[in-house]
mmCIF file of C-alpha atoms in Angstrom:
data_model
loop_
_atom_site.group_PDB
_atom_site.id
_atom_site.type_symbol
_atom_site.label_atom_id
_atom_site.label_comp_id
_atom_site.label_asym_id
_atom_site.label_seq_id
_atom_site.Cartn_x
_atom_site.Cartn_y
_atom_site.Cartn_z
ATOM 1 C CA UNK A 3 -17.901 -55.941 -33.455
ATOM 2 C CA UNK A 4 -20.050 -57.141 -30.544
ATOM 3 C CA UNK A 5 -22.859 -55.363 -28.751
ATOM 4 C CA UNK A 6 -21.634 -53.839 -25.507
ATOM 5 C CA UNK A 7 -23.693 -52.699 -22.498
ATOM 6 C CA UNK A 8 -23.364 -49.134 -21.307
ATOM 7 C CA UNK A 9 -20.022 -48.539 -19.535
ATOM 8 C CA UNK A 10 -22.067 -46.862 -16.786
ATOM 9 C CA UNK A 11 -24.200 -49.950 -16.135
ATOM 10 C CA UNK A 12 -23.753 -51.476 -12.684
ATOM 11 C CA UNK A 13 -26.318 -54.234 -13.247
ATOM 12 C CA UNK A 14 -27.416 -56.533 -16.045
ATOM 13 C CA UNK A 15 -30.473 -55.648 -18.107
ATOM 14 C CA UNK A 16 -33.774 -56.465 -16.437
ATOM 15 C CA UNK A 17 -36.501 -55.530 -18.914
ATOM 16 C CA UNK A 18 -40.239 -56.092 -18.455
ATOM 17 C CA UNK A 19 -42.334 -55.349 -21.534
ATOM 18 C CA UNK A 20 -46.100 -55.488 -21.633
ATOM 19 C CA UNK A 21 -48.914 -54.692 -24.022
ATOM 20 C CA UNK A 22 -51.729 -56.243 -25.999
ATOM 21 C CA UNK A 23 -51.366 -59.129 -28.444
ATOM 22 C CA UNK A 24 -49.400 -58.046 -31.506
ATOM 23 C CA UNK A 25 -47.835 -54.974 -29.899
ATOM 24 C CA UNK A 26 -44.258 -56.057 -30.669
ATOM 25 C CA UNK A 27 -43.036 -57.485 -27.353
ATOM 26 C CA UNK A 28 -41.879 -60.798 -28.785
ATOM 27 C CA UNK A 29 -40.175 -59.175 -31.763
ATOM 28 C CA UNK A 30 -38.253 -56.983 -29.331
ATOM 29 C CA UNK A 31 -36.338 -59.903 -27.796
ATOM 30 C CA UNK A 32 -36.056 -61.509 -31.242
ATOM 31 C CA UNK A 33 -34.385 -58.319 -32.435
ATOM 32 C CA UNK A 34 -31.785 -58.550 -29.662
ATOM 33 C CA UNK A 35 -31.066 -62.184 -30.547
ATOM 34 C CA UNK A 36 -30.665 -61.251 -34.214
ATOM 35 C CA UNK A 37 -28.199 -58.471 -33.391
ATOM 36 C CA UNK A 38 -26.214 -60.847 -31.202
ATOM 37 C CA UNK A 39 -25.873 -63.163 -34.199
ATOM 38 C CA UNK A 40 -25.029 -60.354 -36.656
ATOM 39 C CA UNK A 41 -22.350 -58.891 -34.392
ATOM 40 C CA UNK A 42 -20.953 -62.190 -33.080
ATOM 41 C CA UNK A 43 -21.766 -61.076 -29.554
ATOM 42 C CA UNK A 44 -21.135 -63.923 -27.089
ATOM 43 C CA UNK A 45 -24.193 -65.112 -25.211
ATOM 44 C CA UNK A 46 -27.132 -67.464 -25.612
ATOM 45 C CA UNK A 47 -30.879 -66.886 -25.339
ATOM 46 C CA UNK A 48 -32.819 -69.272 -23.121
ATOM 47 C CA UNK A 49 -36.416 -68.693 -24.176
ATOM 48 C CA UNK A 50 -39.103 -70.055 -21.874
ATOM 49 C CA UNK A 51 -42.435 -70.084 -23.666
ATOM 50 C CA UNK A 52 -45.686 -70.224 -21.716
ATOM 51 C CA UNK A 53 -47.831 -69.587 -24.812
ATOM 52 C CA UNK A 54 -47.977 -72.727 -26.912
ATOM 53 C CA UNK A 55 -45.814 -72.493 -30.053
ATOM 54 C CA UNK A 56 -45.738 -68.672 -30.073
ATOM 55 C CA UNK A 57 -41.945 -68.477 -29.665
ATOM 56 C CA UNK A 58 -41.514 -71.075 -32.404
ATOM 57 C CA UNK A 59 -43.697 -68.992 -34.723
ATOM 58 C CA UNK A 60 -41.374 -66.064 -34.102
ATOM 59 C CA UNK A 61 -38.337 -68.261 -34.781
ATOM 60 C CA UNK A 62 -39.788 -69.217 -38.180
ATOM 61 C CA UNK A 63 -39.033 -65.692 -39.392
ATOM 62 C CA UNK A 64 -35.316 -66.146 -38.697
ATOM 63 C CA UNK A 65 -34.447 -69.444 -40.354
ATOM 64 C CA UNK A 66 -33.432 -68.750 -43.961
ATOM 65 C CA UNK A 67 -29.706 -68.968 -43.223
ATOM 66 C CA UNK A 68 -28.836 -65.397 -44.205
ATOM 67 C CA UNK A 69 -26.884 -63.261 -41.688
ATOM 68 C CA UNK A 70 -29.031 -62.767 -38.608
ATOM 69 C CA UNK A 71 -31.436 -65.499 -39.639
ATOM 70 C CA UNK A 72 -29.906 -68.550 -38.001
ATOM 71 C CA UNK A 73 -32.170 -68.486 -34.965
ATOM 72 C CA UNK A 74 -30.982 -71.616 -33.230
ATOM 73 C CA UNK A 75 -27.314 -70.712 -33.577
ATOM 74 C CA UNK A 76 -27.592 -68.813 -30.290
ATOM 75 C CA UNK A 77 -31.057 -69.576 -28.936
ATOM 76 C CA UNK A 78 -33.144 -72.428 -27.603
ATOM 77 C CA UNK A 79 -36.875 -72.570 -26.897
ATOM 78 C CA UNK A 80 -38.454 -74.446 -23.999
ATOM 79 C CA UNK A 81 -42.232 -74.950 -23.950
ATOM 80 C CA UNK A 82 -44.088 -75.073 -20.621
ATOM 81 C CA UNK A 83 -47.708 -75.906 -19.860
ATOM 82 C CA UNK A 84 -48.162 -75.420 -16.110
ATOM 83 C CA UNK A 85 -46.301 -74.188 -13.050
ATOM 84 C CA UNK A 86 -44.543 -77.491 -12.391
ATOM 85 C CA UNK A 87 -43.096 -77.657 -15.933
ATOM 86 C CA UNK A 88 -42.189 -73.973 -15.793
ATOM 87 C CA UNK A 89 -40.243 -74.460 -12.567
ATOM 88 C CA UNK A 90 -38.469 -77.531 -13.928
ATOM 89 C CA UNK A 91 -37.443 -75.821 -17.184
ATOM 90 C CA UNK A 92 -36.342 -72.629 -15.432
ATOM 91 C CA UNK A 93 -34.128 -74.563 -13.026
ATOM 92 C CA UNK A 94 -32.465 -76.483 -15.859
ATOM 93 C CA UNK A 95 -31.804 -73.285 -17.827
ATOM 94 C CA UNK A 96 -30.395 -71.579 -14.743
ATOM 95 C CA UNK A 97 -27.915 -74.436 -14.233
ATOM 96 C CA UNK A 98 -26.409 -73.719 -17.676
ATOM 97 C CA UNK A 99 -26.449 -69.916 -17.548
ATOM 98 C CA UNK A 100 -23.449 -67.602 -17.724
ATOM 99 C CA UNK A 101 -23.272 -63.860 -17.184
ATOM 100 C CA UNK A 102 -23.370 -63.352 -20.972
ATOM 101 C CA UNK A 103 -26.697 -65.132 -21.473
ATOM 102 C CA UNK A 104 -30.263 -63.860 -21.636
ATOM 103 C CA UNK A 105 -33.338 -65.441 -20.103
ATOM 104 C CA UNK A 106 -36.564 -64.646 -21.941
ATOM 105 C CA UNK A 107 -39.928 -65.527 -20.388
ATOM 106 C CA UNK A 108 -42.817 -65.010 -22.805
ATOM 107 C CA UNK A 109 -45.288 -64.526 -21.223
ATOM 108 C CA UNK A 110 -44.386 -64.312 -17.551
ATOM 109 C CA UNK A 111 -47.931 -63.464 -16.497
ATOM 110 C CA UNK A 112 -48.851 -67.111 -16.942
ATOM 111 C CA UNK A 113 -46.457 -68.027 -14.123
ATOM 112 C CA UNK A 114 -48.666 -66.151 -11.660
ATOM 113 C CA UNK A 115 -51.874 -67.507 -13.200
ATOM 114 C CA UNK A 116 -50.565 -71.074 -13.108
ATOM 115 C CA UNK A 117 -49.364 -70.952 -9.496
ATOM 116 C CA UNK A 118 -52.762 -69.637 -8.417
ATOM 117 C CA UNK A 119 -54.445 -72.473 -10.310
ATOM 118 C CA UNK A 120 -52.126 -74.983 -8.659
ATOM 119 C CA UNK A 121 -53.055 -73.687 -5.220
ATOM 120 C CA UNK A 122 -56.822 -73.325 -5.728
ATOM 121 C CA UNK A 123 -57.083 -76.742 -7.356
ATOM 122 C CA UNK A 124 -55.245 -78.252 -4.388
ATOM 123 C CA UNK A 125 -57.443 -76.399 -1.879
ATOM 124 C CA UNK A 126 -60.816 -76.121 -3.565
ATOM 125 C CA UNK A 127 -60.730 -78.446 -6.597
ATOM 126 C CA UNK A 128 -61.128 -75.644 -9.146
ATOM 127 C CA UNK A 129 -58.958 -73.148 -11.057
ATOM 128 C CA UNK A 130 -58.441 -69.637 -9.735
ATOM 129 C CA UNK A 131 -60.832 -68.109 -12.282
ATOM 130 C CA UNK A 132 -63.497 -70.710 -11.438
ATOM 131 C CA UNK A 133 -62.952 -70.087 -7.739
ATOM 132 C CA UNK A 134 -63.401 -66.318 -8.153
ATOM 133 C CA UNK A 135 -66.432 -66.773 -10.425
ATOM 134 C CA UNK A 136 -68.055 -68.805 -7.658
ATOM 135 C CA UNK A 137 -67.486 -65.948 -5.214
ATOM 136 C CA UNK A 138 -64.347 -67.336 -3.598
ATOM 137 C CA UNK A 139 -62.166 -64.871 -1.683
ATOM 138 C CA UNK A 140 -60.129 -66.986 0.742
ATOM 139 C CA UNK A 141 -56.775 -67.427 -1.031
ATOM 140 C CA UNK A 142 -53.740 -68.583 0.932
ATOM 141 C CA UNK A 143 -51.568 -65.763 -0.379
ATOM 142 C CA UNK A 144 -48.560 -66.633 1.777
ATOM 143 C CA UNK A 145 -48.279 -70.146 0.373
ATOM 144 C CA UNK A 146 -49.071 -68.970 -3.165
ATOM 145 C CA UNK A 147 -46.403 -66.265 -3.066
ATOM 146 C CA UNK A 148 -43.826 -68.628 -1.569
ATOM 147 C CA UNK A 149 -44.416 -71.117 -4.352
ATOM 148 C CA UNK A 150 -44.242 -68.394 -7.016
ATOM 149 C CA UNK A 151 -40.992 -67.028 -5.586
ATOM 150 C CA UNK A 152 -39.445 -70.491 -5.790
ATOM 151 C CA UNK A 153 -39.519 -69.934 -9.552
ATOM 152 C CA UNK A 154 -38.903 -66.203 -9.803
ATOM 153 C CA UNK A 155 -36.133 -65.470 -7.324
ATOM 154 C CA UNK A 156 -33.441 -68.088 -8.086
ATOM 155 C CA UNK A 157 -34.189 -68.604 -11.765
ATOM 156 C CA UNK A 158 -35.165 -65.157 -13.068
ATOM 157 C CA UNK A 159 -34.281 -62.300 -10.731
ATOM 158 C CA UNK A 160 -30.936 -63.902 -9.829
ATOM 159 C CA UNK A 161 -30.157 -65.000 -13.361
ATOM 160 C CA UNK A 162 -26.452 -64.173 -13.883
ATOM 161 C CA UNK A 163 -26.963 -62.511 -17.264
ATOM 162 C CA UNK A 164 -29.665 -60.321 -18.769
ATOM 163 C CA UNK A 165 -33.426 -60.714 -18.336
ATOM 164 C CA UNK A 166 -36.217 -59.987 -20.823
ATOM 165 C CA UNK A 167 -39.754 -60.612 -19.614
ATOM 166 C CA UNK A 168 -42.965 -60.224 -21.610
ATOM 167 C CA UNK A 169 -46.451 -59.857 -20.156
ATOM 168 C CA UNK A 170 -49.882 -59.298 -21.612
ATOM 169 C CA UNK A 171 -51.711 -56.140 -20.588
ATOM 170 C CA UNK A 172 -54.757 -56.076 -18.346
ATOM 171 C CA UNK A 173 -57.128 -53.289 -17.366
ATOM 172 C CA UNK A 174 -56.463 -51.848 -13.938
ATOM 173 C CA UNK A 175 -59.286 -52.878 -11.622
ATOM 174 C CA UNK A 176 -60.871 -50.025 -9.686
ATOM 175 C CA UNK A 177 -63.911 -51.652 -8.077
ATOM 176 C CA UNK A 178 -64.920 -54.721 -6.086
ATOM 177 C CA UNK A 179 -63.100 -57.153 -3.849
ATOM 178 C CA UNK A 180 -60.252 -57.594 -6.356
ATOM 179 C CA UNK A 181 -59.623 -53.870 -6.988
ATOM 180 C CA UNK A 182 -56.006 -52.827 -7.439
ATOM 181 C CA UNK A 183 -54.383 -50.683 -4.722
ATOM 182 C CA UNK A 184 -54.680 -46.948 -5.334
ATOM 183 C CA UNK A 185 -50.921 -46.614 -5.999
ATOM 184 C CA UNK A 186 -51.251 -49.157 -8.818
ATOM 185 C CA UNK A 187 -54.229 -47.278 -10.250
ATOM 186 C CA UNK A 188 -52.249 -44.027 -10.249
ATOM 187 C CA UNK A 189 -49.074 -45.576 -11.667
ATOM 188 C CA UNK A 190 -50.767 -46.988 -14.770
ATOM 189 C CA UNK A 191 -53.367 -44.285 -15.428
ATOM 190 C CA UNK A 192 -51.084 -42.537 -17.997
ATOM 191 C CA UNK A 193 -50.806 -45.819 -19.908
ATOM 192 C CA UNK A 194 -54.479 -46.273 -20.753
ATOM 193 C CA UNK A 195 -54.905 -47.763 -17.256
ATOM 194 C CA UNK A 196 -53.189 -50.885 -18.566
ATOM 195 C CA UNK A 197 -50.969 -52.910 -16.224
ATOM 196 C CA UNK A 198 -48.858 -56.013 -16.852
ATOM 197 C CA UNK A 199 -50.565 -59.304 -16.034
ATOM 198 C CA UNK A 200 -48.747 -61.042 -13.224
ATOM 199 C CA UNK A 201 -47.796 -60.851 -9.569
ATOM 200 C CA UNK A 202 -48.121 -57.246 -8.406
ATOM 201 C CA UNK A 203 -44.479 -56.930 -7.252
ATOM 202 C CA UNK A 204 -42.992 -57.933 -10.626
ATOM 203 C CA UNK A 205 -42.783 -54.430 -12.182
ATOM 204 C CA UNK A 206 -40.888 -53.184 -9.128
ATOM 205 C CA UNK A 207 -38.390 -56.056 -9.414
ATOM 206 C CA UNK A 208 -37.281 -55.135 -12.942
ATOM 207 C CA UNK A 209 -34.941 -52.315 -13.918
ATOM 208 C CA UNK A 210 -36.986 -51.209 -16.918
ATOM 209 C CA UNK A 211 -40.755 -51.414 -17.469
ATOM 210 C CA UNK A 212 -41.891 -50.584 -21.002
ATOM 211 C CA UNK A 213 -45.437 -50.345 -22.361
ATOM 212 C CA UNK A 214 -45.821 -51.466 -25.983
ATOM 213 C CA UNK A 215 -48.720 -50.398 -28.202
ATOM 214 C CA UNK A 216 -49.740 -50.957 -31.814
ATOM 215 C CA UNK A 217 -52.201 -48.177 -32.729
ATOM 216 C CA UNK A 218 -52.189 -48.814 -36.486
ATOM 217 C CA UNK A 219 -50.786 -51.120 -39.136
ATOM 218 C CA UNK A 220 -46.963 -51.024 -39.160
ATOM 219 C CA UNK A 221 -47.037 -48.528 -36.279
ATOM 220 C CA UNK A 222 -45.369 -49.876 -33.135
ATOM 221 C CA UNK A 223 -44.662 -47.676 -30.112
ATOM 222 C CA UNK A 224 -42.944 -47.786 -26.718
ATOM 223 C CA UNK A 225 -43.631 -45.732 -23.608
ATOM 224 C CA UNK A 226 -41.549 -45.788 -20.438
ATOM 225 C CA UNK A 227 -43.426 -46.778 -17.295
ATOM 226 C CA UNK A 228 -40.324 -47.018 -15.110
ATOM 227 C CA UNK A 229 -36.657 -46.785 -16.109
ATOM 228 C CA UNK A 230 -34.380 -45.168 -13.503
ATOM 229 C CA UNK A 231 -31.561 -42.922 -14.751
ATOM 230 C CA UNK A 232 -32.507 -43.358 -18.405
ATOM 231 C CA UNK A 233 -34.248 -41.221 -20.978
ATOM 232 C CA UNK A 234 -38.001 -41.735 -20.774
ATOM 233 C CA UNK A 235 -39.784 -42.679 -23.994
ATOM 234 C CA UNK A 236 -43.223 -41.211 -24.617
ATOM 235 C CA UNK A 237 -45.133 -43.147 -27.255
ATOM 236 C CA UNK A 238 -41.958 -43.421 -29.350
ATOM 237 C CA UNK A 239 -42.274 -45.127 -32.757
ATOM 238 C CA UNK A 240 -40.027 -48.177 -32.953
ATOM 239 C CA UNK A 241 -39.019 -50.355 -35.874
ATOM 240 C CA UNK A 242 -36.113 -52.180 -34.230
ATOM 241 C CA UNK A 243 -35.859 -52.551 -30.451
ATOM 242 C CA UNK A 244 -32.069 -52.644 -30.416
ATOM 243 C CA UNK A 245 -31.621 -49.344 -32.250
ATOM 244 C CA UNK A 246 -34.623 -47.637 -30.638
ATOM 245 C CA UNK A 247 -34.056 -48.710 -27.042
ATOM 246 C CA UNK A 248 -31.013 -50.864 -26.293
ATOM 247 C CA UNK A 249 -28.615 -48.576 -28.213
ATOM 248 C CA UNK A 250 -30.744 -45.591 -27.206
ATOM 249 C CA UNK A 251 -31.845 -44.997 -23.611
ATOM 250 C CA UNK A 252 -30.119 -48.177 -22.359
ATOM 251 C CA UNK A 253 -26.736 -46.930 -23.609
ATOM 252 C CA UNK A 254 -25.549 -50.054 -25.451
ATOM 253 C CA UNK A 255 -23.238 -49.745 -28.444
ATOM 254 C CA UNK A 256 -21.587 -51.804 -31.150
ATOM 255 C CA UNK A 257 -17.887 -51.580 -30.460
#
């Protein structure tokens, strides 16, 4: 019996997860893929990796041929190394997508970092971090955002199926020229003042924003940052993302 979205859902899933390294974000989308295989749910997973070989390392745990462990039966991994390759891969995946498919971007924060590098190298001959370290403040934000949106809008936000985005966590900045707006500081204060790395509008463009943490060995937890009309999770222990979230607050079922 296949996995079925909530009968009350009017939109496809649009999940943004963020947290530190090893907090369980990658295994969350891998859990969904595994359940799709186990339940013969139609749909493929287009996984865009911006962290070299990390998605392939995850796939290695699902290759022994037992039920649920035939990773490439319903998934494909595409490695990217800069904004140009990311845009090219995303466009090619989008051309093949159906409304039953998932796009996974792990980690999407690199898209914003890479487009800034592309722009500062073109303008000033140095990466964004080098430019800031040298005291640079004059970014052409309009051009940078337009270039970034050429990737995000048609290929991710308007993906016909479901979306699962992973981001690393970063400390909210409260001081200096690059301080986060006060509304951002307030929004993430309950979550150890940790925000997702990436363009500042991204969390508001996703249906569900979930903070992952890993306080101790074998202890993985999820907290809800934003999830309209769904039960809010408060540091909930999670062993399997599908049973703890997708078939929980998100209202999916096996039917």
